[in-house]
Coordinates of C-alpha atoms in Angstrom, one line a residue:
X28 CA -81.9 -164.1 -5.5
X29 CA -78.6 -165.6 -7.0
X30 CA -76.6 -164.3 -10.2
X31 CA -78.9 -166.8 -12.4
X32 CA -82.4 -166.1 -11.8
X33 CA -85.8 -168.5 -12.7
X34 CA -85.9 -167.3 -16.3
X35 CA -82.2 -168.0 -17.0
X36 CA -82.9 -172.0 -15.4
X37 CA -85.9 -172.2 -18.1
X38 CA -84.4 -170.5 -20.8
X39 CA -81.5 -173.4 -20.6
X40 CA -84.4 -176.0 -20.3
X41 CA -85.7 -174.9 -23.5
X42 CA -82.8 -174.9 -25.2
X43 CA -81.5 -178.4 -24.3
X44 CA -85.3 -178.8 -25.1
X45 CA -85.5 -177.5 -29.1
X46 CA -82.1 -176.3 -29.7
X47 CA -79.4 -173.8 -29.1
X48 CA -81.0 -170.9 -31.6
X49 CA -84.4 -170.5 -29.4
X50 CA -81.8 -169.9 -26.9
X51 CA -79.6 -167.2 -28.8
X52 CA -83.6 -165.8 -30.1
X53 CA -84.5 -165.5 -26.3
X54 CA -82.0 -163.7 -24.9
X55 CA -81.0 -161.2 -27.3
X56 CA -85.4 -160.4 -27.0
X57 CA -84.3 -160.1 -23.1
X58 CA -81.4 -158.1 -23.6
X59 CA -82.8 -155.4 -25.6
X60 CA -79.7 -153.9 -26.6
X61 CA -79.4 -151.4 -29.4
X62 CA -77.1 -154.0 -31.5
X63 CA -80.2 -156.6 -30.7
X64 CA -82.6 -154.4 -32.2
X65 CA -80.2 -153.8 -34.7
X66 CA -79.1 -157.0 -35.8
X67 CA -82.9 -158.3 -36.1
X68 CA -84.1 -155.6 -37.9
X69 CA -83.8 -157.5 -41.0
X70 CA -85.0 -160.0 -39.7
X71 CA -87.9 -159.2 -37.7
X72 CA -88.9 -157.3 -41.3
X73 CA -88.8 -160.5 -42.7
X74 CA -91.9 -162.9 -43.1
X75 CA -90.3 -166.1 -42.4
X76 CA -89.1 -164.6 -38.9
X77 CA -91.8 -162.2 -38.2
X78 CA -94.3 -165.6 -37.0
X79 CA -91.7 -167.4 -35.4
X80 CA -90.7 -164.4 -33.4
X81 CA -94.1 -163.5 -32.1
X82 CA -94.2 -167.2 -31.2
X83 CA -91.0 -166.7 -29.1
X84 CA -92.4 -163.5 -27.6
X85 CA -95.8 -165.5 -26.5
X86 CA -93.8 -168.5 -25.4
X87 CA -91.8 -166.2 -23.2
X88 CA -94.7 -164.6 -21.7
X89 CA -96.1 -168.0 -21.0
X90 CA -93.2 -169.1 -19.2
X91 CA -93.1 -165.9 -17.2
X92 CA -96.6 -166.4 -16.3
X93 CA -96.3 -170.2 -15.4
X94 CA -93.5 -169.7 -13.5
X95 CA -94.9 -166.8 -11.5
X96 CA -97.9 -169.1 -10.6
X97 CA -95.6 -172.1 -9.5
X98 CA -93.5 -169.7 -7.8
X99 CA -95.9 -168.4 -5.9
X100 CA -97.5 -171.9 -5.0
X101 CA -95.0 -175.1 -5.0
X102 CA -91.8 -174.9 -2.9
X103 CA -88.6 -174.6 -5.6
X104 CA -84.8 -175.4 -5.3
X105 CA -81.9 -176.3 -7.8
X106 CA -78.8 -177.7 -7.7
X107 CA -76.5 -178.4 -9.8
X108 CA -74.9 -181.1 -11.5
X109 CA -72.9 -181.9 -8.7
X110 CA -76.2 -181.6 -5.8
X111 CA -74.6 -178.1 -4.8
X112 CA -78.0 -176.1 -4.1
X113 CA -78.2 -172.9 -6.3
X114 CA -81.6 -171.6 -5.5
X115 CA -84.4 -171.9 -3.7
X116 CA -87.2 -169.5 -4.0
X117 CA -89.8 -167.8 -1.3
X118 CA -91.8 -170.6 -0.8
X119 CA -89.4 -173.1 0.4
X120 CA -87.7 -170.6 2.6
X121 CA -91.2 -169.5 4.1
X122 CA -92.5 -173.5 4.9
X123 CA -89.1 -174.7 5.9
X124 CA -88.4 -171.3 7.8
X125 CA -84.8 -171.3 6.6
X126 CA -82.9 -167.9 5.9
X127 CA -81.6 -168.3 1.9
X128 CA -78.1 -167.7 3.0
X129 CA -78.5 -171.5 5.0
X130 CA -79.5 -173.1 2.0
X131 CA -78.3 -171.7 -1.1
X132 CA -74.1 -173.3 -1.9
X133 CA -75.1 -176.4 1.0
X134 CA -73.6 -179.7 -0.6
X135 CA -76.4 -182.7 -0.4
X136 CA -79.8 -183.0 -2.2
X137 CA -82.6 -180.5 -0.7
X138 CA -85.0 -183.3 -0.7
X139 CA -85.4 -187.0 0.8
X140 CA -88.3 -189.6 -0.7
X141 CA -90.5 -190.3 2.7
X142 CA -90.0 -193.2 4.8
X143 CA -90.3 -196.5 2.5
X144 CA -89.2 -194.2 -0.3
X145 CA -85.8 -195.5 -2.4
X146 CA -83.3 -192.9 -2.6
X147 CA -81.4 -195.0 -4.9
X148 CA -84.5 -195.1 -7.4
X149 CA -84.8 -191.4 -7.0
X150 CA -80.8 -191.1 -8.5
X151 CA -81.2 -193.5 -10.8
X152 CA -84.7 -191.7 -12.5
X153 CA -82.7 -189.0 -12.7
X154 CA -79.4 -190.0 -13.9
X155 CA -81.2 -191.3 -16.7
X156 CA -83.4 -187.9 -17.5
X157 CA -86.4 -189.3 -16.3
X158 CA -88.8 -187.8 -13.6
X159 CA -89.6 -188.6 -10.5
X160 CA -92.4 -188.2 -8.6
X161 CA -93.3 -189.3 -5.0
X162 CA -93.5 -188.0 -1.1
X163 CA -90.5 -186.5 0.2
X164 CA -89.5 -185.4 4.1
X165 CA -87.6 -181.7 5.1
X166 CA -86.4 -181.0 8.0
X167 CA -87.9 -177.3 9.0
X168 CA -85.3 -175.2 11.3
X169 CA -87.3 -175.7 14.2
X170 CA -86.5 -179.4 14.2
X171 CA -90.4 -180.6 12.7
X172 CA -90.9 -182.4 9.3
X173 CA -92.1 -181.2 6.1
X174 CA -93.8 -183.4 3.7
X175 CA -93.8 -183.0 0.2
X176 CA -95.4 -184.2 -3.1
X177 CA -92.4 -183.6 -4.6
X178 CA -91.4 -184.4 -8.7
X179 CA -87.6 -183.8 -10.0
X180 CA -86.6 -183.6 -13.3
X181 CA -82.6 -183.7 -14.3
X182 CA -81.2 -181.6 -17.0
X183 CA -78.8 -182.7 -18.8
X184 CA -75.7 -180.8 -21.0
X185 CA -75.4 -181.9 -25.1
X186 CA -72.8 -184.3 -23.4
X187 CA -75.3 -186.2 -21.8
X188 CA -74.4 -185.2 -17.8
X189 CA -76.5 -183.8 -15.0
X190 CA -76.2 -179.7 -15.8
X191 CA -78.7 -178.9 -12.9
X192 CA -82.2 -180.6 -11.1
X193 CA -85.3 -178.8 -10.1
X194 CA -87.5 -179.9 -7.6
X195 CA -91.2 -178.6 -7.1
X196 CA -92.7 -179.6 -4.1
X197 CA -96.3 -179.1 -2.3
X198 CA -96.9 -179.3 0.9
X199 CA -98.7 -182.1 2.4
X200 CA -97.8 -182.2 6.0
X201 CA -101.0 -181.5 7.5
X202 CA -103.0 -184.6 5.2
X203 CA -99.9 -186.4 6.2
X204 CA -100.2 -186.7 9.6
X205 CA -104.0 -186.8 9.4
X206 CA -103.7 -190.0 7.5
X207 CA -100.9 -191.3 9.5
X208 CA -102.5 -190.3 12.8
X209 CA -106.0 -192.1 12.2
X210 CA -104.5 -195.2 10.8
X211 CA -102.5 -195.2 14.7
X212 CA -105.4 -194.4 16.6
X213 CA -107.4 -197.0 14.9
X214 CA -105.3 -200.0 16.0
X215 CA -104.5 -198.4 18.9
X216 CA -108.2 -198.0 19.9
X217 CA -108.3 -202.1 19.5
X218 CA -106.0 -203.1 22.2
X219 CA -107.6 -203.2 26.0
X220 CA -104.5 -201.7 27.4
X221 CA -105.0 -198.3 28.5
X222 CA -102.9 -196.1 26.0
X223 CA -101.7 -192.4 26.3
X224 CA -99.3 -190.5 24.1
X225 CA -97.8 -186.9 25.4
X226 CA -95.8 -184.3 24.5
X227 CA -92.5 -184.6 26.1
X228 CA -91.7 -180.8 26.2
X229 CA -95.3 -179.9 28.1
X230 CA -96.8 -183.2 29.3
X231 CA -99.9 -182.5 27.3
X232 CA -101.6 -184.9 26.4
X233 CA -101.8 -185.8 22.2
X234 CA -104.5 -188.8 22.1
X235 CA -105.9 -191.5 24.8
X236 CA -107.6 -194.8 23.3
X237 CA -110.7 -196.1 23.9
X238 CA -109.6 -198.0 27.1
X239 CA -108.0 -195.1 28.4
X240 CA -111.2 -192.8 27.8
X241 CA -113.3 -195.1 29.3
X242 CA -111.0 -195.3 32.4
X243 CA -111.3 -192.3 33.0
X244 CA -114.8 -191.5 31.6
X245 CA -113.7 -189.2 28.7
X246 CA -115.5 -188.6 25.2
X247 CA -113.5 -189.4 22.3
X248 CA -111.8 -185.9 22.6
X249 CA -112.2 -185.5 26.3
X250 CA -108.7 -184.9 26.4
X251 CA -108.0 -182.2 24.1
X252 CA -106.2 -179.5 25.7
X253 CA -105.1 -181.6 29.4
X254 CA -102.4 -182.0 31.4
X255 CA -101.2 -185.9 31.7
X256 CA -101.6 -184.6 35.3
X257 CA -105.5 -184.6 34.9
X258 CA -105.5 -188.0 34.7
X259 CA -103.1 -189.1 38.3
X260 CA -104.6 -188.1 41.5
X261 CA -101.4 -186.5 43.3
X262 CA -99.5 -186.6 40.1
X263 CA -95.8 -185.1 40.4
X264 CA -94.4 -183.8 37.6
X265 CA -91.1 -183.3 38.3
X266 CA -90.3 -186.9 39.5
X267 CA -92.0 -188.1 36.1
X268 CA -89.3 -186.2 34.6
X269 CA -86.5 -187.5 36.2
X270 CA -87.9 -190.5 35.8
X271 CA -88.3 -190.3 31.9
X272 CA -85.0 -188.2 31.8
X273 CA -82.8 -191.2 30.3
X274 CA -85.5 -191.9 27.3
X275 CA -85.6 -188.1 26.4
X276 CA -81.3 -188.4 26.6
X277 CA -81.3 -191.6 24.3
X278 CA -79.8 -193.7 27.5
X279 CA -83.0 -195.9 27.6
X280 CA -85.3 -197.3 24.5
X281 CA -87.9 -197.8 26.9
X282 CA -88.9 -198.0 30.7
X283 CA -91.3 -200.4 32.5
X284 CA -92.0 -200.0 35.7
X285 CA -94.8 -201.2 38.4
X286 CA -97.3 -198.2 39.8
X287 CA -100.7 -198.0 41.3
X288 CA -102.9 -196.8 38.8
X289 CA -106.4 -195.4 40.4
X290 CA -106.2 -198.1 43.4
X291 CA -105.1 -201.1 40.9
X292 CA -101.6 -202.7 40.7
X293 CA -100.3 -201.6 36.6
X294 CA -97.4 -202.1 34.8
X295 CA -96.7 -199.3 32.8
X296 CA -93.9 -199.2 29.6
X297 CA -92.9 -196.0 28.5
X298 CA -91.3 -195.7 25.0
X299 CA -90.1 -192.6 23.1
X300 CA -91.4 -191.8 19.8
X301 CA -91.0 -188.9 17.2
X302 CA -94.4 -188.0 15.0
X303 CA -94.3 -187.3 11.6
X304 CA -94.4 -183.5 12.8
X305 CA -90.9 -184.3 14.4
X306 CA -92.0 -183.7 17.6
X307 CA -90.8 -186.0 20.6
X308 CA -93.6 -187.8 22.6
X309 CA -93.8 -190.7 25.2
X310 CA -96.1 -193.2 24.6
X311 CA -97.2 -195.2 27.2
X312 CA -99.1 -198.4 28.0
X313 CA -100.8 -198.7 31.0
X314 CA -101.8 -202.5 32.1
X315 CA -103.8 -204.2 34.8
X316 CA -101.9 -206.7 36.7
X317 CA -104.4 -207.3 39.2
X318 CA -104.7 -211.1 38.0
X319 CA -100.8 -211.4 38.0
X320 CA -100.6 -209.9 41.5
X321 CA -103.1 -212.1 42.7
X322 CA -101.4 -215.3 41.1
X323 CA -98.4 -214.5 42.2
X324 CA -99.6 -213.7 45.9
X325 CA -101.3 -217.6 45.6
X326 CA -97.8 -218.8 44.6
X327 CA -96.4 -217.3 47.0
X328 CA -98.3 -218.3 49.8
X329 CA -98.7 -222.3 48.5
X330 CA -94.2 -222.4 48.3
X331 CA -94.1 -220.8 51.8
X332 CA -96.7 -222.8 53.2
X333 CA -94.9 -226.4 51.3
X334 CA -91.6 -225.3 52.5
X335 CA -93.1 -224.5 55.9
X336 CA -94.3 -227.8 55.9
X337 CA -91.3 -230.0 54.8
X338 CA -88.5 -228.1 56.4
X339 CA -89.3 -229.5 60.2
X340 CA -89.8 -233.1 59.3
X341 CA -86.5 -232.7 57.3
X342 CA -84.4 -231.1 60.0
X343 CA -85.5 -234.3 61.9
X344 CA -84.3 -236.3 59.2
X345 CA -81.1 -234.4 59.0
X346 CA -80.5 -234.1 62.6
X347 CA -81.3 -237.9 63.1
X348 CA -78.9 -239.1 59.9
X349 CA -76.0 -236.4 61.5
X350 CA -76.4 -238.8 64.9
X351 CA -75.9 -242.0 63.0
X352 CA -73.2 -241.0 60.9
X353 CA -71.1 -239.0 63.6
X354 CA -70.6 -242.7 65.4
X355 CA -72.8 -241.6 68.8
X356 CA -75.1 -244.6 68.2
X357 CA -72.2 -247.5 67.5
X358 CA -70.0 -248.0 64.7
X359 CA -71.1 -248.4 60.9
X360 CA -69.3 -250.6 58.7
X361 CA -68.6 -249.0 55.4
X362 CA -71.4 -249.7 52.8
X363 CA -73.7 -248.3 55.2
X364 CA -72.1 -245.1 56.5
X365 CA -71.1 -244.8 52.6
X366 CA -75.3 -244.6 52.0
X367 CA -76.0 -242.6 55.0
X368 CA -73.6 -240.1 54.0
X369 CA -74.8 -239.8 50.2
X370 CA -78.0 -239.3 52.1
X371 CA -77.2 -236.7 54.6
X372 CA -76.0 -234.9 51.4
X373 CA -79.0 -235.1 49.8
X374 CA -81.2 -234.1 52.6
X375 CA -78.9 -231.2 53.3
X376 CA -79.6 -230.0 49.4
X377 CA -83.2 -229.9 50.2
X378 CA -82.9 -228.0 52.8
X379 CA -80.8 -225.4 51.7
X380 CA -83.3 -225.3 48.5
X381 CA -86.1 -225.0 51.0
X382 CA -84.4 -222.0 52.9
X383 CA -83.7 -220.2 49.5
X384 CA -87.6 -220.4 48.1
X385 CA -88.2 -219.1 51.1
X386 CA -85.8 -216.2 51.0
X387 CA -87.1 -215.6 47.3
X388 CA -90.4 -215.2 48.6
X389 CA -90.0 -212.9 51.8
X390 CA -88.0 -210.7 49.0
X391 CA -90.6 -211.2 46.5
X392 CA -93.4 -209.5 48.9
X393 CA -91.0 -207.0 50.5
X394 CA -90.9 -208.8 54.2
X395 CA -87.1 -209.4 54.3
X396 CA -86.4 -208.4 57.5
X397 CA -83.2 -205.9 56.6
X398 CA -82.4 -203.4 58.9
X399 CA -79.5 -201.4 57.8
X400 CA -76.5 -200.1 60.0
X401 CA -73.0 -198.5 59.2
X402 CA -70.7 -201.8 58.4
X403 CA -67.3 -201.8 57.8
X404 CA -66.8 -203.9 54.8
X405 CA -63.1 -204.8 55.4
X406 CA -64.3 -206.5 58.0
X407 CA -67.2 -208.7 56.2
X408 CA -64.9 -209.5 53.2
X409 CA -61.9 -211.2 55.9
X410 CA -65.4 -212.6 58.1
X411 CA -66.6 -214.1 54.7
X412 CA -63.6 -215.8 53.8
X413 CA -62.8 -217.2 56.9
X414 CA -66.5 -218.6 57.1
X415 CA -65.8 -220.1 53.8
X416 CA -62.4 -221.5 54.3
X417 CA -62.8 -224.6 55.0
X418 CA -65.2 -225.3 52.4
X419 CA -63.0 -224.0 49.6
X420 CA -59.9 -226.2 51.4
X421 CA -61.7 -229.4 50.7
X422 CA -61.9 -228.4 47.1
X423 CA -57.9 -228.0 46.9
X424 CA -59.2 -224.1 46.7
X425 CA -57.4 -221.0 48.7
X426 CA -59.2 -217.7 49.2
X427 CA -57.0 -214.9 49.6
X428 CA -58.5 -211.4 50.6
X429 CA -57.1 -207.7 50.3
X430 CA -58.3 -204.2 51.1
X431 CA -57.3 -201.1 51.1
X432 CA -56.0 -201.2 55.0
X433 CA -58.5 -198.4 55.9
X434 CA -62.4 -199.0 57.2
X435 CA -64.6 -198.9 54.3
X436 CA -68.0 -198.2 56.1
X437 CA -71.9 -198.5 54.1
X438 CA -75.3 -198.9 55.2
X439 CA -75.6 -202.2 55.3
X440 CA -77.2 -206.0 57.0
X441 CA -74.1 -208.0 58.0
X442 CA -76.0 -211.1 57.6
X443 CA -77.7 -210.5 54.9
X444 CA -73.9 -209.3 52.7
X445 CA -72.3 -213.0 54.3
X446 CA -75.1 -214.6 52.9
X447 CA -74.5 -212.9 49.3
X448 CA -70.8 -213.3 49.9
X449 CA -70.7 -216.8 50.6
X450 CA -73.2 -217.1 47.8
X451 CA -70.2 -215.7 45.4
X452 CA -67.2 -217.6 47.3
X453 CA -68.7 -221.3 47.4
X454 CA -69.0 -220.8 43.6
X455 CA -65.8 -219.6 42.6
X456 CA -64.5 -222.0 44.7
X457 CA -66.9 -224.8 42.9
X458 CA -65.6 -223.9 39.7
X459 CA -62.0 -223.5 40.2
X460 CA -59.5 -225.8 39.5
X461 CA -57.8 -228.3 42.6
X462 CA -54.7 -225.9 43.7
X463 CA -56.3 -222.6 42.5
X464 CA -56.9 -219.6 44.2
X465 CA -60.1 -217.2 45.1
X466 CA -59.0 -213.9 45.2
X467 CA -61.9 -211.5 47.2
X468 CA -60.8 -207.4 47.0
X469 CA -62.5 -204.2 48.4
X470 CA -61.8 -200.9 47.1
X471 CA -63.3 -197.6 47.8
X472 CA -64.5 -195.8 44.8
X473 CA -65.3 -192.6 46.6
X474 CA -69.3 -192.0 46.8
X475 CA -69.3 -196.2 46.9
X476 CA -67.8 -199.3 47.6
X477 CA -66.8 -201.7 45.6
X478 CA -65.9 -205.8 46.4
X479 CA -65.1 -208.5 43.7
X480 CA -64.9 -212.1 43.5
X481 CA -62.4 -213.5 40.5
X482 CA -61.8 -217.3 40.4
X483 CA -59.7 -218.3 37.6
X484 CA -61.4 -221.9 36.9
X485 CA -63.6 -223.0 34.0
X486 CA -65.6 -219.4 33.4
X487 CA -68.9 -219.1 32.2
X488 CA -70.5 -220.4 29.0
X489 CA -71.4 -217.5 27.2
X490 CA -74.7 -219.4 26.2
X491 CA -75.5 -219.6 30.1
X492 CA -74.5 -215.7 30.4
X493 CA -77.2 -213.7 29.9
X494 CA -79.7 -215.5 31.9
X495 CA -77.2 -215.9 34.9
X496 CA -79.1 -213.7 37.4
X497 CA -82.1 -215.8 36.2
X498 CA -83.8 -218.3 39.1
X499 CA -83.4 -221.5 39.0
X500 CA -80.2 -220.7 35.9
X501 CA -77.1 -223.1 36.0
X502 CA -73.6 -221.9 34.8
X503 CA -72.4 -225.2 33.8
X504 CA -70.2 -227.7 35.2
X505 CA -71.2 -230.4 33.7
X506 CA -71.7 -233.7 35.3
X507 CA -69.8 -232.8 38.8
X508 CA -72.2 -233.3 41.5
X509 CA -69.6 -230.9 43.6
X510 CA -71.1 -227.7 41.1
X511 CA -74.7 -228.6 41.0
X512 CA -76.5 -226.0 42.8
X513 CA -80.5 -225.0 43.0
X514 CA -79.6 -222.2 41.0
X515 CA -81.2 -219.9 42.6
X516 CA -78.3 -218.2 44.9
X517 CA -77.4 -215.5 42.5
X518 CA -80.6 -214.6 42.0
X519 CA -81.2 -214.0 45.8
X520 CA -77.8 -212.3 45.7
X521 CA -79.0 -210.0 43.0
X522 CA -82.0 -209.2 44.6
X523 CA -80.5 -209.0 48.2
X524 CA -77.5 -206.0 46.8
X525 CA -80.5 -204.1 44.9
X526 CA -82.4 -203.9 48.3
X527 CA -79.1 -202.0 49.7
X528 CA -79.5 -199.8 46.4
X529 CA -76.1 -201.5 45.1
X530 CA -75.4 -203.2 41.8
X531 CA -74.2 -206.8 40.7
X532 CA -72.2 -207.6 37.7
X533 CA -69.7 -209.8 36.1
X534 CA -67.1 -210.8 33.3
X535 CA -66.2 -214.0 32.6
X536 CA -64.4 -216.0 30.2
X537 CA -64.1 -219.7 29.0
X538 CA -61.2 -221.3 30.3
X539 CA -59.7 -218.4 32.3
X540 CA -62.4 -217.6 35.0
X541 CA -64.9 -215.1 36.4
X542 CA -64.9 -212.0 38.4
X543 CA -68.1 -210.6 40.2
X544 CA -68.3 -206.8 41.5
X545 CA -70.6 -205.9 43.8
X546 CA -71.1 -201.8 44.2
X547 CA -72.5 -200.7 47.3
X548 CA -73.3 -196.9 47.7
X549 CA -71.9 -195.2 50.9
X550 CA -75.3 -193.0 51.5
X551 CA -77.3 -191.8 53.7
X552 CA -75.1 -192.9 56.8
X553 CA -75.8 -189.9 58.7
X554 CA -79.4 -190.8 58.7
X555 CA -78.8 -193.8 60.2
X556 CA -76.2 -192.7 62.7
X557 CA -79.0 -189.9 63.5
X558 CA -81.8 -192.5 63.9

């Protein structure tokens, strides 16, 4: 206990309460000094003291007995006037689990109102002596919550200020999260996505909805006591952790992923979530995407089978509009070869969009053909430029290449990186100004590679940014037909770095250009070299 014990905090409340002499009365009873006696002899003889000190002695032994029972049954703390805690007694330390020594001189209220709760109207209330009453959160040593039905009453000095506040609080934690948990699993029980909420420390599993349940042909508390591994045949725990590794480190708010759930195609989000008992769980949503699969298969198949379709009669086309236009079948005066060349354009468009729907789809269903083999990347950046030269040349555009002078070597498919390179060097070239440069760089970072692409032309609108990597997205450029583009080669690009486990990025700013990096991991090239 500290220097001023329970009865010295009431016996100032009852003096601020009726006046200084039922203070002086109490504690000279308390003391019970010889000069006490003494001094009240007189007065004790006295009628017009003898009732009013009998009163004092019952009202004493009142409080004593009322604070004994609170004492022993609501959780207590102090502070004083300015929040500094002064006491708390044997209750609060035994629900909160808190030695005193942690507690008692700590700086900051010992309380909080619950969520939706105004702190601001708790000051206030008692700033101006007035009580306040509501739910209120703790934070227990082990890291759980503690809620409170909490009142605080402020009392005050003859000068009007905060002398000390007292808080009584009983715990409600377990009605709490009854309430709070019922409400939940009511809504949840609503939704026909399969729904499953688990402990993050053991992976056992807190509640399944009703979709869930019947999924897997549970009662309504057919999962009390399992393992999230009783409900995935093969399930492997320790992947699962790796996998949810950056939600339980704060990296990630949430992870979606595609799985095969029971023999059906699902898309499952994961989200981290702290109950009200301050323990950390995943929740996560399980959904069918059989009729998405499906669509998307259909999709699929009607683009490749269209594009199958209207790329030979167009190759004809091209082929026969190349013949006319080279000169082989007589001379063209100008009008014409000016229309047959705006057409040759035209058709050459289509079929490049052609080729790239067709390229989105063979990635789309995983049939890229991409075998891997050690590349030296030096040699692919000066290949790429040199294959895109000329094209850049005709835009009044140089491309200027550097490395590091040493083989760079990755696991890579030559065509597939000229493809994804020529994607990023005919745009930088599109959007750079007449007599700019392109300048392409590979550097070795060590475990990866790294190759960047910086033009320093018009940059990218920063309201066409974030959807960049997006098919079908344009980056601007206005009305020149030389930047229009099916805008889908940086999608393919994306998607064609991510199947060679690298990542695609970039910076760019109005008026003074862009710079894509591509990173390109240098792994597992012994595995190839042995295969």
């Amino acid at each position: 206990m500290d220097a001023t014990g329970p009865v010295e905090h009431l016996i100032a409340a009852l003096a601020a309460a009726t006046g200084a002499g039922t203070e002086v009365v109490l504690r000279l009873l308390l003391a019970g000094t010889a000069l006490g006696a003494a001094g009240l002899a007189g007065l004790l003889l006295a009628r017009h003291w003898r009732p009013r000190v009998a009163a004092a002695r019952q009202r004493e032994q009142d409080l004593e007995t009322l604070w004994q029972a609170m004492d022993s049954h609501a959780m207590i703390a102090i502070a004083d006037g300015g929040g500094r805690i002064t006491h708390v007694n044997d209750t609060f330390l035994r629900e909160t689990g808190f030695p005193r020594a942690d507690l008692v001189g700590r700086a900051g209220p010992p309380v909080l109102p619950a969520e939706g709760g105004d702190p601001e109207a708790m000051r206030t209330a008692l700033a101006e002596g007035r009580i306040w009453r509501g739910e209120t959160r703790l934070r227990r040593r082990d890291g759980s919550t503690l809620w409170a039905q909490t009142t605080m009453v402020a009392l005050r000095d003859a000068q009007g200020r905060v002398e000390r506040t007292i808080s009584l609080g009983t715990d409600i934690t377990e009605g709490t999260l009854r309430l709070a948990e019922a409400q939940g699993r009511a809504l949840l029980d609503r939704l026909r996505d399969e729904v499953y909420v688990v402990d993050a420390a053991d992976l056992r599993l807190v509640y399944l909805n009703r979709s869930a349940r019947e999924a897997l042909g549970w009662g309504a508390e057919g999962y009390a006591g399992r393992h999230l591994a009783d409900t995935v045949a093969e399930f492997d725990a320790a992947e699962f952790q790796a996998r949810v590794a950056p939600l339980v480190s704060g990296e990630a708010g949430a992870l979606t992923y595609e799985s095969l759930h029971r023999g059906r195609p699902v898309e499952i989000s994961l989200q981290p979530d702290r109950g009200h008992d301050g323990r950390l769980r995943f929740v996560g949503v399980v959904r069918d995407i059989t009729g998405r699969k499906q669509a998307e298969a259909a999709r699929g198949q009607f683009v490749a089978t269209v594009s199958h379709e209207l790329r030979a009669p167009l190759t004809s086309v091209m082929g026969g509009l190349k013949l006319v236009t080279s000169g082989a079948l007589g001379p063209l005066e100008d009008k014409p070869a000016a229309l047959l060349q705006v057409a040759l354009r035209n058709v050459d468009r289509v079929v490049l969009l052609i080729n790239d729907l067709l390229d989105l789809e063979k990635l789309d269903a995983g049939k890229m053909d991409m075998p891997m083999e050690p590349i030296d990347l030096g040699e692919l950046v000066q290949e790429a430029a040199a294959v895109n030269g000329d094209y850049a040349r005709a835009l009044g555009v140089r491309i200027r290449a550097e490395g590091p002078g040493r083989p760079v070597v990755v696991p890579a498919n030559r065509d597939r990186m000229i493809q994804v390179m020529t994607n990023l060097l005919s745009n930088a070239a599109k959007f750079s100004r007449p007599g700019g440069a392109v300048d392409v760089a590979l550097s070795d970072a060590g475990s990866a590679a790294q190759i960047t692409v910086r033009d320093y032309g018009t940059g990218i609108p920063k309201e066409a940014q974030a959807r960049l990597f997006e098919r079908f997205a344009q980056a601007g450029g206005g009305g020149d037909p030389r930047r229009r583009g099916s805008g889908l080669g940086l999608s393919i690009a994306k998607a064609i770095v991510e199947q060679h486990g690298g990542a695609i990025g970039f910076e760019s700013q109005e008026g003074q250009g862009t710079t894509f990096r591509i990173e390109l991991p240098k792994r597992r090239l012994e595995l190839l070299g042995a295969a």
